[in-house]
Each structure stands twice: as C-alpha cells, then as structure tokens.
Amino acid sequence: MSTARLTINLQALASNWRALNAKTDVETGAVVKADAYGLGAGPVSAILAEEGVRKFFVAAAEEGAAVRKAVGPDPQIFVFSGFMEGDNGLHFADNLIPLINSPEQFKRLQQAMPSHPFGVQLDSGMNRLGLEPADWAALRSEMESQNPQAVISHLACSDEPDHPMNRQQLKTFRDMTDGVTAPRSLAATAGTLMGSEFHFDFCRPGVGLYGGMPFADAKPVVTVDLPVIQVRAVEVGETVGYGGSWVARRPSRIATVAAGYADGLHRAIGGGIDAFAGDQPCPVVGRISMDLVTIDVTDLPEDPERLRILNGHQTVDDLAEAAGTIGYEILTSLGARYSRGYVE
Ligand SMILES: *Cc1c(COP(=O)(O)O)cnc(C)c1O
C-alpha cells in the first residue's frame, strides 16, 4: 500500500447522530455538505438514512445527486445556497429543495420552476446567507402561502455558548418566525448542545456527526494510517527535513511516511503531534512536506510498517490546534489521495 489510508467508522458516525438526537425532543437532520465533510457523502448519507434521518443538507445543488442516490426517494435534501443563477430543473432533478436566500432567488425559482418545493433561509444576524428581515417581511405572506418546507437560520457564534450574539440571534429568529407553520430550525451541532430553546422543530448538526468539536462526547469516526517508506539512522547534530528545522539531540531513527500537506496534514502543524505505533506515540519531527512526514521512531523496539496519525486519542481537533485551525478544516482537507475504507 503506497498511499495513506483513511478509515471511516460508520457505526461511530451513526452513534454520534443518535447521541445528538437524544439531546433533543425534536427531529434531527444531518449536514452532509462538502462530501460529508470530506468523508464521503454516499456512504455517510446511506447509514444516516438507515438510522432514520429524514432531512439532509448540502451546500450546492451539485452535491445533492450523490446524497439522493444514497438515501432513496423519500428524505428531504435541502440546498443551503438556494437557487443560483443558471440553476434549473436539471440541477434540482433529484427533488432537491433550495433554501431561498434573497428576493432575487425567489423570483428566479418562480420563473424557472414555479411549483417546485422550497425552504427559506433567514438572516438573523450572521450576515452571510439568508433573507434580511425587511425582505422577509415583504415576502413572507406570499412565501408562506406556497407552503415552505422549512424556515431556518444559522448562529454565528455558537462555538462560544455564552456569547451574547447567540441569545440575540435566538430572539431575532423568534421574532421573525413567530406564527410560521413550516418547520423551523436554528441549531447546528453547537446549537443542538445549547439546550432546547435553540432546537425549534429540528436540529441540523454537521461536524459533531463526524467526531469533531464542539461535540466533546463524539466518538472518533476517522482513523488515518500512514505507510512507512523508509527508516534511517540520524546522528546527533544532523537535521531532518526542509530548512533543517529539527536537530537530533540523540542518535535517532527517523521514519518517513507517505502523506503530507497535499493530504490535509497542514504544513502549519508545529510540534506536539504524534503518530502512533499501536498505543505508543512517536513525535512528528521536522517540517511537513507535500507528500511526506518524518517521525521519530527511536523509542520503538522495531521499525514500524505504518503509523497512525488520527486515532481515538489524537483527533482532528488536536491536529487542528497544532495547525492553528479548526477540526472542520482538517476533516475537509483530507484529500483525494487516500485509499478509503468504510467500517460498518
Ligand atoms: C455547515 C452548516 C451547518 C452544520 O454546522 P456544524 O457546525 O458542522 O454542525 C448547519 N447549518 C448551516 C447553515 C451550515 O452552513
């Protein structure tokens, strides 16, 4: 095996969905945008549909086809970006539901596909997507008369539960949707964890399903195994890798493994990250290259054949912290070069 292997534990994923679902008394959907956060929209959506998920969310209509194929005809698939210029019946052939974000999108949809189901995304303060309060006020009765499938909004600061913006957006969303009969939703993963006030009629977690923070109790879903290409002895004072940034302070054995920043192991990952031989941690040393990482395996009794960089102990969030980013970006960066396997 010459490329790194990404293993996705679908049972852990299903268990994370059940655990999030158990935190609410309402329906729980699933966000599977960006190829299910890099883990494969087909297998991920299929197992979630088996668990009973009936509302799926993608970012763009183009992402919907793979989800529809996996989940069958019944579950709803919503499209966050709504109905874009050039979108037509072909893009929405799989009975995808655009979440309308602007008066222009609503007009466009009515011209292109007047009786097609739609949902509404409202801006409750994030200023990213969604109808502004004034536009919603102007369009609300017309939209409601056409029976929208959902009315949603999104929290900007839910990664900080005590941030005042959360309650402010909650109030704005309540004010904007008071009396709406369509199912309402405000909560992603973090909002699901923030308590029932934020749940409305359904929650729509993403990252927590995939084992990422802020769902601290999530089971790890991804493991990444890196094949060792070669192991060499390095003398005291010799350096390893680009820039000679790591210097051996003892006679060392250095394993070079087949994955790098082109595989989402960001070059910015500094110290403090290990690769594991079984339970034994081995520090990543030197700079991460495009296709290669160097690891100090001096303390192992034998040279390893492969090392595991993502496991139950070291998570996507640990890698993210070391790289100065968030778990979401690590997940979605795990590239196309991995050989992928799914554990059911
Ligand atoms: C990505 C996204 C979600 C899911 O967010 P997580 O933090 O991954 O749970 C929910 N709603 C919207 C609008 C999103 O863009």
PDB file of N, CA, C and O in Angstrom, residues 28-99:
ATOM      1  N   THR A  28     -33.933  15.377  14.211  1.00  0.00           N
ATOM      2  CA  THR A  28     -32.529  15.710  13.970  1.00  0.00           C
ATOM      3  C   THR A  28     -32.162  15.331  12.537  1.00  0.00           C
ATOM      4  O   THR A  28     -32.301  14.175  12.139  1.00  0.00           O
ATOM      5  N   GLY A  29     -31.749  16.321  11.774  1.00  0.00           N
ATOM      6  CA  GLY A  29     -31.304  16.101  10.407  1.00  0.00           C
ATOM      7  C   GLY A  29     -29.807  15.861  10.373  1.00  0.00           C
ATOM      8  O   GLY A  29     -29.201  15.519  11.394  1.00  0.00           O
ATOM      9  N   ALA A  30     -29.208  16.055   9.198  1.00  0.00           N
ATOM     10  CA  ALA A  30     -27.761  15.851   9.074  1.00  0.00           C
ATOM     11  C   ALA A  30     -27.229  16.729   7.946  1.00  0.00           C
ATOM     12  O   ALA A  30     -27.783  16.753   6.848  1.00  0.00           O
ATOM     13  N   VAL A  31     -26.147  17.437   8.239  1.00  0.00           N
ATOM     14  CA  VAL A  31     -25.487  18.251   7.218  1.00  0.00           C
ATOM     15  C   VAL A  31     -24.379  17.410   6.582  1.00  0.00           C
ATOM     16  O   VAL A  31     -23.494  16.916   7.282  1.00  0.00           O
ATOM     17  N   VAL A  32     -24.485  17.209   5.278  1.00  0.00           N
ATOM     18  CA  VAL A  32     -23.538  16.355   4.548  1.00  0.00           C
ATOM     19  C   VAL A  32     -22.878  17.133   3.406  1.00  0.00           C
ATOM     20  O   VAL A  32     -22.464  16.564   2.398  1.00  0.00           O
ATOM     21  N   LYS A  33     -22.777  18.457   3.601  1.00  0.00           N
ATOM     22  CA  LYS A  33     -22.135  19.293   2.577  1.00  0.00           C
ATOM     23  C   LYS A  33     -20.660  18.932   2.441  1.00  0.00           C
ATOM     24  O   LYS A  33     -20.103  18.255   3.328  1.00  0.00           O
ATOM     25  N   ALA A  34     -20.044  19.440   1.373  1.00  0.00           N
ATOM     26  CA  ALA A  34     -18.612  19.201   1.128  1.00  0.00           C
ATOM     27  C   ALA A  34     -18.276  17.715   1.246  1.00  0.00           C
ATOM     28  O   ALA A  34     -17.342  17.322   1.945  1.00  0.00           O
ATOM     29  N   ASP A  35     -19.075  16.886   0.540  1.00  0.00           N
ATOM     30  CA  ASP A  35     -18.843  15.441   0.526  1.00  0.00           C
ATOM     31  C   ASP A  35     -18.838  14.878   1.945  1.00  0.00           C
ATOM     32  O   ASP A  35     -17.982  14.080   2.310  1.00  0.00           O
ATOM     33  N   ALA A  36     -19.835  15.303   2.716  1.00  0.00           N
ATOM     34  CA  ALA A  36     -19.928  14.882   4.125  1.00  0.00           C
ATOM     35  C   ALA A  36     -18.625  15.197   4.856  1.00  0.00           C
ATOM     36  O   ALA A  36     -17.987  14.314   5.428  1.00  0.00           O
ATOM     37  N   TYR A  37     -18.250  16.467   4.813  1.00  0.00           N
ATOM     38  CA  TYR A  37     -17.057  16.970   5.487  1.00  0.00           C
ATOM     39  C   TYR A  37     -15.825  16.144   5.096  1.00  0.00           C
ATOM     40  O   TYR A  37     -14.937  15.867   5.913  1.00  0.00           O
ATOM     41  N   GLY A  38     -15.816  15.748   3.827  1.00  0.00           N
ATOM     42  CA  GLY A  38     -14.650  15.040   3.296  1.00  0.00           C
ATOM     43  C   GLY A  38     -14.701  13.536   3.484  1.00  0.00           C
ATOM     44  O   GLY A  38     -13.810  12.835   3.014  1.00  0.00           O
ATOM     45  N   LEU A  39     -15.730  13.021   4.141  1.00  0.00           N
ATOM     46  CA  LEU A  39     -15.716  11.588   4.476  1.00  0.00           C
ATOM     47  C   LEU A  39     -16.510  10.732   3.502  1.00  0.00           C
ATOM     48  O   LEU A  39     -16.491   9.506   3.610  1.00  0.00           O
ATOM     49  N   GLY A  40     -17.188  11.350   2.535  1.00  0.00           N
ATOM     50  CA  GLY A  40     -17.907  10.571   1.526  1.00  0.00           C
ATOM     51  C   GLY A  40     -19.410  10.676   1.688  1.00  0.00           C
ATOM     52  O   GLY A  40     -20.008   9.977   2.504  1.00  0.00           O
ATOM     53  N   ALA A  41     -20.037  11.547   0.878  1.00  0.00           N
ATOM     54  CA  ALA A  41     -21.472  11.825   1.043  1.00  0.00           C
ATOM     55  C   ALA A  41     -22.318  10.573   0.827  1.00  0.00           C
ATOM     56  O   ALA A  41     -23.342  10.402   1.492  1.00  0.00           O
ATOM     57  N   GLY A  42     -21.893   9.670  -0.061  1.00  0.00           N
ATOM     58  CA  GLY A  42     -22.701   8.486  -0.345  1.00  0.00           C
ATOM     59  C   GLY A  42     -22.831   7.565   0.865  1.00  0.00           C
ATOM     60  O   GLY A  42     -23.923   7.398   1.421  1.00  0.00           O
ATOM     61  N   PRO A  43     -21.716   6.956   1.304  1.00  0.00           N
ATOM     62  CA  PRO A  43     -21.806   6.042   2.453  1.00  0.00           C
ATOM     63  C   PRO A  43     -22.325   6.719   3.723  1.00  0.00           C
ATOM     64  O   PRO A  43     -23.077   6.110   4.486  1.00  0.00           O
ATOM     65  N   VAL A  44     -21.902   7.982   3.942  1.00  0.00           N
ATOM     66  CA  VAL A  44     -22.332   8.683   5.162  1.00  0.00           C
ATOM     67  C   VAL A  44     -23.847   8.895   5.139  1.00  0.00           C
ATOM     68  O   VAL A  44     -24.552   8.620   6.115  1.00  0.00           O
ATOM     69  N   SER A  45     -24.372   9.374   3.999  1.00  0.00           N
ATOM     70  CA  SER A  45     -25.812   9.636   3.921  1.00  0.00           C
ATOM     71  C   SER A  45     -26.600   8.332   4.021  1.00  0.00           C
ATOM     72  O   SER A  45     -27.675   8.297   4.632  1.00  0.00           O
ATOM     73  N   ALA A  46     -26.072   7.267   3.415  1.00  0.00           N
ATOM     74  CA  ALA A  46     -26.794   5.993   3.426  1.00  0.00           C
ATOM     75  C   ALA A  46     -26.966   5.487   4.856  1.00  0.00           C
ATOM     76  O   ALA A  46     -28.072   5.096   5.249  1.00  0.00           O
ATOM     77  N   ILE A  47     -25.901   5.534   5.650  1.00  0.00           N
ATOM     78  CA  ILE A  47     -26.024   4.995   7.018  1.00  0.00           C
ATOM     79  C   ILE A  47     -26.932   5.892   7.853  1.00  0.00           C
ATOM     80  O   ILE A  47     -27.702   5.419   8.688  1.00  0.00           O
ATOM     81  N   LEU A  48     -26.865   7.205   7.605  1.00  0.00           N
ATOM     82  CA  LEU A  48     -27.720   8.108   8.382  1.00  0.00           C
ATOM     83  C   LEU A  48     -29.192   7.921   8.011  1.00  0.00           C
ATOM     84  O   LEU A  48     -30.069   7.975   8.873  1.00  0.00           O
ATOM     85  N   ALA A  49     -29.453   7.677   6.736  1.00  0.00           N
ATOM     86  CA  ALA A  49     -30.839   7.408   6.334  1.00  0.00           C
ATOM     87  C   ALA A  49     -31.342   6.132   6.999  1.00  0.00           C
ATOM     88  O   ALA A  49     -32.488   6.060   7.449  1.00  0.00           O
ATOM     89  N   GLU A  50     -30.454   5.146   7.092  1.00  0.00           N
ATOM     90  CA  GLU A  50     -30.824   3.912   7.789  1.00  0.00           C
ATOM     91  C   GLU A  50     -31.161   4.171   9.248  1.00  0.00           C
ATOM     92  O   GLU A  50     -32.036   3.524   9.823  1.00  0.00           O
ATOM     93  N   GLU A  51     -30.432   5.120   9.849  1.00  0.00           N
ATOM     94  CA  GLU A  51     -30.697   5.475  11.249  1.00  0.00           C
ATOM     95  C   GLU A  51     -32.022   6.214  11.407  1.00  0.00           C
ATOM     96  O   GLU A  51     -32.510   6.379  12.510  1.00  0.00           O
ATOM     97  N   GLY A  52     -32.518   6.739  10.294  1.00  0.00           N
ATOM     98  CA  GLY A  52     -33.796   7.439  10.367  1.00  0.00           C
ATOM     99  C   GLY A  52     -33.735   8.918  10.043  1.00  0.00           C
ATOM    100  O   GLY A  52     -34.716   9.636  10.247  1.00  0.00           O
ATOM    101  N   VAL A  53     -32.603   9.405   9.542  1.00  0.00           N
ATOM    102  CA  VAL A  53     -32.522  10.826   9.181  1.00  0.00           C
ATOM    103  C   VAL A  53     -33.436  11.095   7.986  1.00  0.00           C
ATOM    104  O   VAL A  53     -33.410  10.349   6.998  1.00  0.00           O
ATOM    105  N   ARG A  54     -34.240  12.148   8.098  1.00  0.00           N
ATOM    106  CA  ARG A  54     -35.196  12.475   7.042  1.00  0.00           C
ATOM    107  C   ARG A  54     -34.962  13.848   6.427  1.00  0.00           C
ATOM    108  O   ARG A  54     -35.659  14.251   5.502  1.00  0.00           O
ATOM    109  N   LYS A  55     -33.992  14.585   6.972  1.00  0.00           N
ATOM    110  CA  LYS A  55     -33.639  15.884   6.396  1.00  0.00           C
ATOM    111  C   LYS A  55     -32.125  15.960   6.241  1.00  0.00           C
ATOM    112  O   LYS A  55     -31.388  15.909   7.228  1.00  0.00           O
ATOM    113  N   PHE A  56     -31.678  16.077   5.006  1.00  0.00           N
ATOM    114  CA  PHE A  56     -30.259  16.217   4.705  1.00  0.00           C
ATOM    115  C   PHE A  56     -29.997  17.615   4.148  1.00  0.00           C
ATOM    116  O   PHE A  56     -30.889  18.219   3.539  1.00  0.00           O
ATOM    117  N   PHE A  57     -28.778  18.092   4.343  1.00  0.00           N
ATOM    118  CA  PHE A  57     -28.408  19.436   3.891  1.00  0.00           C
ATOM    119  C   PHE A  57     -27.090  19.402   3.136  1.00  0.00           C
ATOM    120  O   PHE A  57     -26.116  18.812   3.627  1.00  0.00           O
ATOM    121  N   VAL A  58     -27.086  20.027   1.961  1.00  0.00           N
ATOM    122  CA  VAL A  58     -25.852  20.179   1.192  1.00  0.00           C
ATOM    123  C   VAL A  58     -25.650  21.664   0.912  1.00  0.00           C
ATOM    124  O   VAL A  58     -26.568  22.470   1.087  1.00  0.00           O
ATOM    125  N   ALA A  59     -24.444  22.028   0.488  1.00  0.00           N
ATOM    126  CA  ALA A  59     -24.157  23.437   0.223  1.00  0.00           C
ATOM    127  C   ALA A  59     -24.650  23.843  -1.159  1.00  0.00           C
ATOM    128  O   ALA A  59     -25.192  24.929  -1.338  1.00  0.00           O
ATOM    129  N   ALA A  60     -24.453  22.983  -2.149  1.00  0.00           N
ATOM    130  CA  ALA A  60     -24.754  23.319  -3.539  1.00  0.00           C
ATOM    131  C   ALA A  60     -25.577  22.198  -4.166  1.00  0.00           C
ATOM    132  O   ALA A  60     -25.430  21.027  -3.792  1.00  0.00           O
ATOM    133  N   ALA A  61     -26.403  22.567  -5.125  1.00  0.00           N
ATOM    134  CA  ALA A  61     -27.272  21.577  -5.773  1.00  0.00           C
ATOM    135  C   ALA A  61     -26.460  20.418  -6.342  1.00  0.00           C
ATOM    136  O   ALA A  61     -26.882  19.260  -6.290  1.00  0.00           O
ATOM    137  N   GLU A  62     -25.254  20.735  -6.851  1.00  0.00           N
ATOM    138  CA  GLU A  62     -24.408  19.695  -7.448  1.00  0.00           C
ATOM    139  C   GLU A  62     -24.077  18.588  -6.446  1.00  0.00           C
ATOM    140  O   GLU A  62     -23.772  17.463  -6.837  1.00  0.00           O
ATOM    141  N   GLU A  63     -24.090  18.930  -5.172  1.00  0.00           N
ATOM    142  CA  GLU A  63     -23.765  17.919  -4.163  1.00  0.00           C
ATOM    143  C   GLU A  63     -24.945  17.008  -3.855  1.00  0.00           C
ATOM    144  O   GLU A  63     -24.790  15.979  -3.188  1.00  0.00           O
ATOM    145  N   GLY A  64     -26.123  17.396  -4.315  1.00  0.00           N
ATOM    146  CA  GLY A  64     -27.337  16.684  -3.910  1.00  0.00           C
ATOM    147  C   GLY A  64     -27.512  15.323  -4.553  1.00  0.00           C
ATOM    148  O   GLY A  64     -28.079  14.414  -3.943  1.00  0.00           O
ATOM    149  N   ALA A  65     -27.015  15.169  -5.787  1.00  0.00           N
ATOM    150  CA  ALA A  65     -27.284  13.936  -6.524  1.00  0.00           C
ATOM    151  C   ALA A  65     -26.739  12.716  -5.789  1.00  0.00           C
ATOM    152  O   ALA A  65     -27.422  11.690  -5.667  1.00  0.00           O
ATOM    153  N   ALA A  66     -25.504  12.822  -5.275  1.00  0.00           N
ATOM    154  CA  ALA A  66     -24.890  11.684  -4.580  1.00  0.00           C
ATOM    155  C   ALA A  66     -25.685  11.335  -3.325  1.00  0.00           C
ATOM    156  O   ALA A  66     -25.816  10.165  -2.964  1.00  0.00           O
ATOM    157  N   VAL A  67     -26.226  12.367  -2.694  1.00  0.00           N
ATOM    158  CA  VAL A  67     -26.995  12.118  -1.471  1.00  0.00           C
ATOM    159  C   VAL A  67     -28.313  11.433  -1.833  1.00  0.00           C
ATOM    160  O   VAL A  67     -28.701  10.435  -1.216  1.00  0.00           O
ATOM    161  N   ARG A  68     -28.981  11.940  -2.867  1.00  0.00           N
ATOM    162  CA  ARG A  68     -30.247  11.322  -3.280  1.00  0.00           C
ATOM    163  C   ARG A  68     -30.058   9.853  -3.626  1.00  0.00           C
ATOM    164  O   ARG A  68     -30.846   8.991  -3.224  1.00  0.00           O
ATOM    165  N   LYS A  69     -28.989   9.580  -4.355  1.00  0.00           N
ATOM    166  CA  LYS A  69     -28.712   8.198  -4.736  1.00  0.00           C
ATOM    167  C   LYS A  69     -28.562   7.314  -3.498  1.00  0.00           C
ATOM    168  O   LYS A  69     -29.015   6.161  -3.470  1.00  0.00           O
ATOM    169  N   ALA A  70     -27.964   7.873  -2.468  1.00  0.00           N
ATOM    170  CA  ALA A  70     -27.684   7.073  -1.268  1.00  0.00           C
ATOM    171  C   ALA A  70     -28.906   6.902  -0.377  1.00  0.00           C
ATOM    172  O   ALA A  70     -29.026   5.887   0.310  1.00  0.00           O
ATOM    173  N   VAL A  71     -29.798   7.888  -0.354  1.00  0.00           N
ATOM    174  CA  VAL A  71     -30.865   7.869   0.656  1.00  0.00           C
ATOM    175  C   VAL A  71     -32.215   7.426   0.108  1.00  0.00           C
ATOM    176  O   VAL A  71     -33.151   7.230   0.874  1.00  0.00           O
ATOM    177  N   GLY A  72     -32.303   7.305  -1.228  1.00  0.00           N
ATOM    178  CA  GLY A  72     -33.597   6.919  -1.797  1.00  0.00           C
ATOM    179  C   GLY A  72     -34.517   8.115  -1.950  1.00  0.00           C
ATOM    180  O   GLY A  72     -34.138   9.255  -1.668  1.00  0.00           O
ATOM    181  N   PRO A  73     -35.746   7.867  -2.412  1.00  0.00           N
ATOM    182  CA  PRO A  73     -36.608   8.962  -2.834  1.00  0.00           C
ATOM    183  C   PRO A  73     -37.230   9.790  -1.712  1.00  0.00           C
ATOM    184  O   PRO A  73     -37.618  10.937  -1.943  1.00  0.00           O
ATOM    185  N   ASP A  74     -37.306   9.274  -0.500  1.00  0.00           N
ATOM    186  CA  ASP A  74     -38.150   9.932   0.490  1.00  0.00           C
ATOM    187  C   ASP A  74     -37.533  11.073   1.294  1.00  0.00           C
ATOM    188  O   ASP A  74     -38.171  12.102   1.476  1.00  0.00           O
ATOM    189  N   PRO A  75     -36.319  10.931   1.825  1.00  0.00           N
ATOM    190  CA  PRO A  75     -35.805  12.019   2.665  1.00  0.00           C
ATOM    191  C   PRO A  75     -35.695  13.339   1.897  1.00  0.00           C
ATOM    192  O   PRO A  75     -35.504  13.357   0.679  1.00  0.00           O
ATOM    193  N   GLN A  76     -35.850  14.425   2.636  1.00  0.00           N
ATOM    194  CA  GLN A  76     -35.688  15.740   2.023  1.00  0.00           C
ATOM    195  C   GLN A  76     -34.208  16.096   1.961  1.00  0.00           C
ATOM    196  O   GLN A  76     -33.456  15.792   2.885  1.00  0.00           O
ATOM    197  N   ILE A  77     -33.821  16.739   0.860  1.00  0.00           N
ATOM    198  CA  ILE A  77     -32.449  17.220   0.723  1.00  0.00           C
ATOM    199  C   ILE A  77     -32.507  18.718   0.445  1.00  0.00           C
ATOM    200  O   ILE A  77     -33.008  19.148  -0.603  1.00  0.00           O
ATOM    201  N   PHE A  78     -32.037  19.499   1.394  1.00  0.00           N
ATOM    202  CA  PHE A  78     -32.059  20.957   1.280  1.00  0.00           C
ATOM    203  C   PHE A  78     -30.711  21.477   0.785  1.00  0.00           C
ATOM    204  O   PHE A  78     -29.666  20.904   1.108  1.00  0.00           O
ATOM    205  N   VAL A  79     -30.770  22.578   0.055  1.00  0.00           N
ATOM    206  CA  VAL A  79     -29.564  23.181  -0.520  1.00  0.00           C
ATOM    207  C   VAL A  79     -29.372  24.574   0.080  1.00  0.00           C
ATOM    208  O   VAL A  79     -30.165  25.487  -0.167  1.00  0.00           O
ATOM    209  N   PHE A  80     -28.299  24.725   0.895  1.00  0.00           N
ATOM    210  CA  PHE A  80     -28.076  25.992   1.597  1.00  0.00           C
ATOM    211  C   PHE A  80     -27.925  27.182   0.649  1.00  0.00           C
ATOM    212  O   PHE A  80     -28.354  28.287   0.959  1.00  0.00           O
ATOM    213  N   SER A  81     -27.271  26.974  -0.498  1.00  0.00           N
ATOM    214  CA  SER A  81     -27.014  28.138  -1.363  1.00  0.00           C
ATOM    215  C   SER A  81     -28.256  28.555  -2.148  1.00  0.00           C
ATOM    216  O   SER A  81     -28.223  29.562  -2.861  1.00  0.00           O
ATOM    217  N   GLY A  82     -29.324  27.790  -2.024  1.00  0.00           N
ATOM    218  CA  GLY A  82     -30.590  28.222  -2.613  1.00  0.00           C
ATOM    219  C   GLY A  82     -30.675  27.968  -4.092  1.00  0.00           C
ATOM    220  O   GLY A  82     -30.272  26.906  -4.574  1.00  0.00           O
ATOM    221  N   PHE A  83     -31.182  28.928  -4.812  1.00  0.00           N
ATOM    222  CA  PHE A  83     -31.418  28.758  -6.247  1.00  0.00           C
ATOM    223  C   PHE A  83     -30.587  29.779  -7.001  1.00  0.00           C
ATOM    224  O   PHE A  83     -30.917  30.952  -7.096  1.00  0.00           O
ATOM    225  N   MET A  84     -29.481  29.300  -7.576  1.00  0.00           N
ATOM    226  CA  MET A  84     -28.469  30.199  -8.145  1.00  0.00           C
ATOM    227  C   MET A  84     -28.764  30.493  -9.603  1.00  0.00           C
ATOM    228  O   MET A  84     -29.446  29.723 -10.288  1.00  0.00           O
ATOM    229  N   GLU A  85     -28.175  31.588 -10.076  1.00  0.00           N
ATOM    230  CA  GLU A  85     -28.210  31.920 -11.491  1.00  0.00           C
ATOM    231  C   GLU A  85     -27.797  30.679 -12.297  1.00  0.00           C
ATOM    232  O   GLU A  85     -26.774  30.066 -12.001  1.00  0.00           O
ATOM    233  N   GLY A  86     -28.594  30.318 -13.282  1.00  0.00           N
ATOM    234  CA  GLY A  86     -28.248  29.157 -14.105  1.00  0.00           C
ATOM    235  C   GLY A  86     -28.821  27.855 -13.577  1.00  0.00           C
ATOM    236  O   GLY A  86     -28.823  26.849 -14.280  1.00  0.00           O
ATOM    237  N   ASP A  87     -29.288  27.849 -12.345  1.00  0.00           N
ATOM    238  CA  ASP A  87     -29.917  26.632 -11.826  1.00  0.00           C
ATOM    239  C   ASP A  87     -31.227  26.395 -12.564  1.00  0.00           C
ATOM    240  O   ASP A  87     -31.929  27.339 -12.952  1.00  0.00           O
ATOM    241  N   ASN A  88     -31.550  25.145 -12.761  1.00  0.00           N
ATOM    242  CA  ASN A  88     -32.794  24.802 -13.446  1.00  0.00           C
ATOM    243  C   ASN A  88     -33.247  23.429 -12.988  1.00  0.00           C
ATOM    244  O   ASN A  88     -32.693  22.865 -12.035  1.00  0.00           O
ATOM    245  N   GLY A  89     -34.233  22.906 -13.698  1.00  0.00           N
ATOM    246  CA  GLY A  89     -34.787  21.622 -13.312  1.00  0.00           C
ATOM    247  C   GLY A  89     -33.759  20.507 -13.298  1.00  0.00           C
ATOM    248  O   GLY A  89     -33.884  19.550 -12.544  1.00  0.00           O
ATOM    249  N   LEU A  90     -32.719  20.653 -14.143  1.00  0.00           N
ATOM    250  CA  LEU A  90     -31.672  19.634 -14.159  1.00  0.00           C
ATOM    251  C   LEU A  90     -30.935  19.583 -12.830  1.00  0.00           C
ATOM    252  O   LEU A  90     -30.717  18.524 -12.259  1.00  0.00           O
ATOM    253  N   HIS A  91     -30.558  20.765 -12.329  1.00  0.00           N
ATOM    254  CA  HIS A  91     -29.817  20.804 -11.067  1.00  0.00           C
ATOM    255  C   HIS A  91     -30.671  20.300  -9.909  1.00  0.00           C
ATOM    256  O   HIS A  91     -30.153  19.773  -8.932  1.00  0.00           O
ATOM    257  N   PHE A  92     -31.980  20.501 -10.035  1.00  0.00           N
ATOM    258  CA  PHE A  92     -32.863  20.124  -8.935  1.00  0.00           C
ATOM    259  C   PHE A  92     -33.690  18.879  -9.273  1.00  0.00           C
ATOM    260  O   PHE A  92     -34.713  18.615  -8.670  1.00  0.00           O
ATOM    261  N   ALA A  93     -33.168  18.117 -10.273  1.00  0.00           N
ATOM    262  CA  ALA A  93     -33.904  16.950 -10.750  1.00  0.00           C
ATOM    263  C   ALA A  93     -34.136  15.922  -9.656  1.00  0.00           C
ATOM    264  O   ALA A  93     -35.119  15.203  -9.675  1.00  0.00           O
ATOM    265  N   ASP A  94     -33.235  15.873  -8.700  1.00  0.00           N
ATOM    266  CA  ASP A  94     -33.363  14.867  -7.652  1.00  0.00           C
ATOM    267  C   ASP A  94     -34.291  15.322  -6.544  1.00  0.00           C
ATOM    268  O   ASP A  94     -34.170  14.878  -5.412  1.00  0.00           O
ATOM    269  N   ASN A  95     -35.204  16.230  -6.905  1.00  0.00           N
ATOM    270  CA  ASN A  95     -36.162  16.711  -5.924  1.00  0.00           C
ATOM    271  C   ASN A  95     -35.454  17.374  -4.749  1.00  0.00           C
ATOM    272  O   ASN A  95     -35.826  17.192  -3.590  1.00  0.00           O
ATOM    273  N   LEU A  96     -34.397  18.121  -5.067  1.00  0.00           N
ATOM    274  CA  LEU A  96     -33.679  18.886  -4.051  1.00  0.00           C
ATOM    275  C   LEU A  96     -34.495  20.129  -3.717  1.00  0.00           C
ATOM    276  O   LEU A  96     -35.233  20.647  -4.565  1.00  0.00           O
ATOM    277  N   ILE A  97     -34.336  20.592  -2.503  1.00  0.00           N
ATOM    278  CA  ILE A  97     -35.130  21.732  -2.043  1.00  0.00           C
ATOM    279  C   ILE A  97     -34.217  22.934  -1.804  1.00  0.00           C
ATOM    280  O   ILE A  97     -33.406  22.911  -0.863  1.00  0.00           O
ATOM    281  N   PRO A  98     -34.310  23.958  -2.642  1.00  0.00           N
ATOM    282  CA  PRO A  98     -33.466  25.135  -2.407  1.00  0.00           C
ATOM    283  C   PRO A  98     -33.949  25.901  -1.173  1.00  0.00           C
ATOM    284  O   PRO A  98     -35.151  26.026  -0.946  1.00  0.00           O
ATOM    285  N   LEU A  99     -33.004  26.382  -0.383  1.00  0.00           N
ATOM    286  CA  LEU A  99     -33.334  27.292   0.715  1.00  0.00           C
ATOM    287  C   LEU A  99     -33.143  28.704   0.182  1.00  0.00           C
ATOM    288  O   LEU A  99     -32.015  29.135  -0.069  1.00  0.00           O
TER     289      LEU A  99
END
